[in-house]
Amino acid sequence: MNQLKNGKFVISFCTACNKKIWPPYEYCPACYRRTLTVTAGKLGRIVEYSRSWLEETEIIVGLIDMGGILLLGSISGGRGIAVGASVELIATGATSDGKIHFHFKTLDRVDSYTMIK
Ligand SMILES: [Zn+2]
C-alpha cells in the first residue's frame, strides 16, 4: 500500500496466466503460482460513470478499465467525460480507514469516443 501513497499504481502479474491481478496477491488466484509485482500503466478507459453532488461540488465516479483490470475512482475533466473516453490515473491514495482511492482525469483526445461495446 505504500506504493499507492507515493502515487505509483502497483499490481500483481501472473506470468503463467499472463494476467494482471488487482488487488495485488502474492499468489495467482487462478493457478496459485507466485505473482510478480509490477507497476501498471496509468492510462485507462471509462466503462461507466455517474455524476452526483456532494454539497455544492459535483462528484463524478467511474469504472475504469485499466487494460484488463477494473478500478472505481473519481474523474475530473469536465466535458471529456464519456463512456469509452481515455483517462489517466493521476492520483492514488488511501483513506485513514484503509480504503484505496483513485483519481483520474480525462485526456484531450477526439478519437477517444470509439472502442468498447
Ligand atoms: Zn496464474
Coordinates of C-alpha atoms and ligand atoms in Angstrom, one line a residue:
M1 CA 0.0 0.0 0.0
N2 CA 3.0 2.3 0.4
Q3 CA 3.4 2.5 -3.3
L4 CA -0.1 3.8 -3.7
K5 CA 0.6 6.6 -1.3
N6 CA 3.6 7.5 -3.4
G7 CA 1.5 7.8 -6.5
K8 CA 2.5 4.6 -8.1
F9 CA -0.1 2.1 -9.1
V10 CA 1.3 -1.4 -8.3
I11 CA -0.5 -4.6 -9.3
S12 CA 0.4 -8.3 -9.4
F13 CA 1.1 -10.1 -12.6
C14 CA 1.0 -13.9 -13.2
T15 CA 3.4 -14.9 -16.0
A16 CA 1.8 -18.4 -16.3
C17 CA -1.7 -17.0 -16.9
N18 CA -0.5 -13.8 -18.5
K19 CA -2.9 -11.9 -16.3
K20 CA -3.0 -8.7 -14.3
I21 CA -4.3 -9.1 -10.8
W22 CA -5.9 -6.4 -8.7
P23 CA -5.9 -6.1 -5.8
P24 CA -2.3 -7.5 -5.6
Y25 CA -1.9 -11.0 -4.3
E26 CA 1.3 -12.9 -3.6
Y27 CA -0.2 -15.9 -5.4
C28 CA -2.3 -16.1 -8.6
P29 CA -6.0 -16.8 -7.7
A30 CA -6.3 -18.9 -10.9
C31 CA -3.2 -21.1 -10.9
Y32 CA -1.7 -20.5 -7.4
R33 CA 1.8 -19.7 -8.7
R34 CA 3.7 -16.8 -7.2
T35 CA 3.0 -13.5 -8.9
L36 CA 5.3 -10.7 -9.8
T37 CA 4.8 -7.2 -8.5
V38 CA 4.7 -4.7 -11.4
T39 CA 3.9 -1.0 -11.9
A40 CA 0.9 -0.7 -14.1
G41 CA 0.3 1.8 -16.8
K42 CA -1.7 4.9 -16.0
L43 CA -4.0 5.0 -19.0
G44 CA -7.4 3.6 -18.9
R45 CA -10.9 3.9 -20.4
I46 CA -14.2 4.8 -18.9
V47 CA -16.6 1.8 -18.8
E48 CA -19.3 3.5 -16.9
Y49 CA -19.7 6.7 -14.9
S50 CA -22.2 8.6 -12.8
R51 CA -22.5 12.1 -11.6
S52 CA -23.5 13.1 -8.1
W53 CA -23.4 16.1 -5.9
L54 CA -21.7 16.4 -2.6
E55 CA -23.0 19.7 -1.2
E56 CA -22.0 22.2 -3.9
T57 CA -19.4 20.0 -5.6
E58 CA -20.1 17.7 -8.5
I59 CA -18.5 14.3 -8.0
I60 CA -18.1 12.1 -11.0
V61 CA -17.4 8.4 -10.2
G62 CA -16.5 6.0 -12.9
L63 CA -15.5 2.4 -13.5
I64 CA -12.2 2.5 -15.4
D65 CA -10.8 -0.4 -17.5
M66 CA -7.0 -0.2 -17.0
G67 CA -6.1 -2.7 -19.7
G68 CA -7.8 -5.7 -18.1
I69 CA -8.4 -4.6 -14.5
L70 CA -11.3 -2.5 -13.4
L71 CA -10.9 0.3 -10.9
L72 CA -13.5 2.5 -9.4
G73 CA -12.5 6.1 -8.9
S74 CA -13.3 9.8 -9.3
I75 CA -12.9 11.5 -12.6
S76 CA -12.2 15.2 -13.4
G77 CA -12.0 16.7 -16.8
G78 CA -15.5 18.2 -17.5
R79 CA -16.8 17.7 -21.0
G80 CA -14.3 15.0 -21.9
I81 CA -16.1 12.5 -19.6
A82 CA -17.9 9.9 -21.7
V83 CA -18.2 6.1 -21.9
G84 CA -15.1 5.0 -23.9
A85 CA -13.1 8.1 -23.2
S86 CA -9.5 7.8 -22.3
V87 CA -8.4 8.7 -18.8
E88 CA -5.1 8.9 -17.0
L89 CA -4.6 7.8 -13.4
I90 CA -3.3 11.0 -11.7
A91 CA -3.5 10.2 -8.0
T92 CA -3.9 7.3 -5.7
G93 CA -4.1 7.3 -2.0
A94 CA -5.6 5.5 0.9
T95 CA -8.0 6.9 3.4
S96 CA -7.4 6.6 7.1
D97 CA -9.6 3.5 7.3
G98 CA -7.6 1.8 4.6
K99 CA -9.8 2.3 1.6
I100 CA -7.9 3.0 -1.6
H101 CA -8.9 6.0 -3.6
F102 CA -8.1 6.5 -7.3
H103 CA -8.4 9.8 -9.2
F104 CA -8.5 10.1 -12.9
K105 CA -8.6 12.9 -15.4
T106 CA -9.7 12.8 -19.0
L107 CA -7.3 13.1 -21.8
D108 CA -7.9 15.7 -24.5
R109 CA -8.4 13.3 -27.4
V110 CA -11.1 13.4 -30.0
D111 CA -10.6 9.8 -31.1
S112 CA -11.4 8.5 -27.6
Y113 CA -15.1 8.1 -28.1
T114 CA -14.8 4.9 -30.1
M115 CA -14.0 1.5 -28.7
I116 CA -16.0 -0.6 -26.2
K117 CA -19.4 -2.2 -26.8
Ligands
ZN1 ZN -1.8 -17.7 -12.8

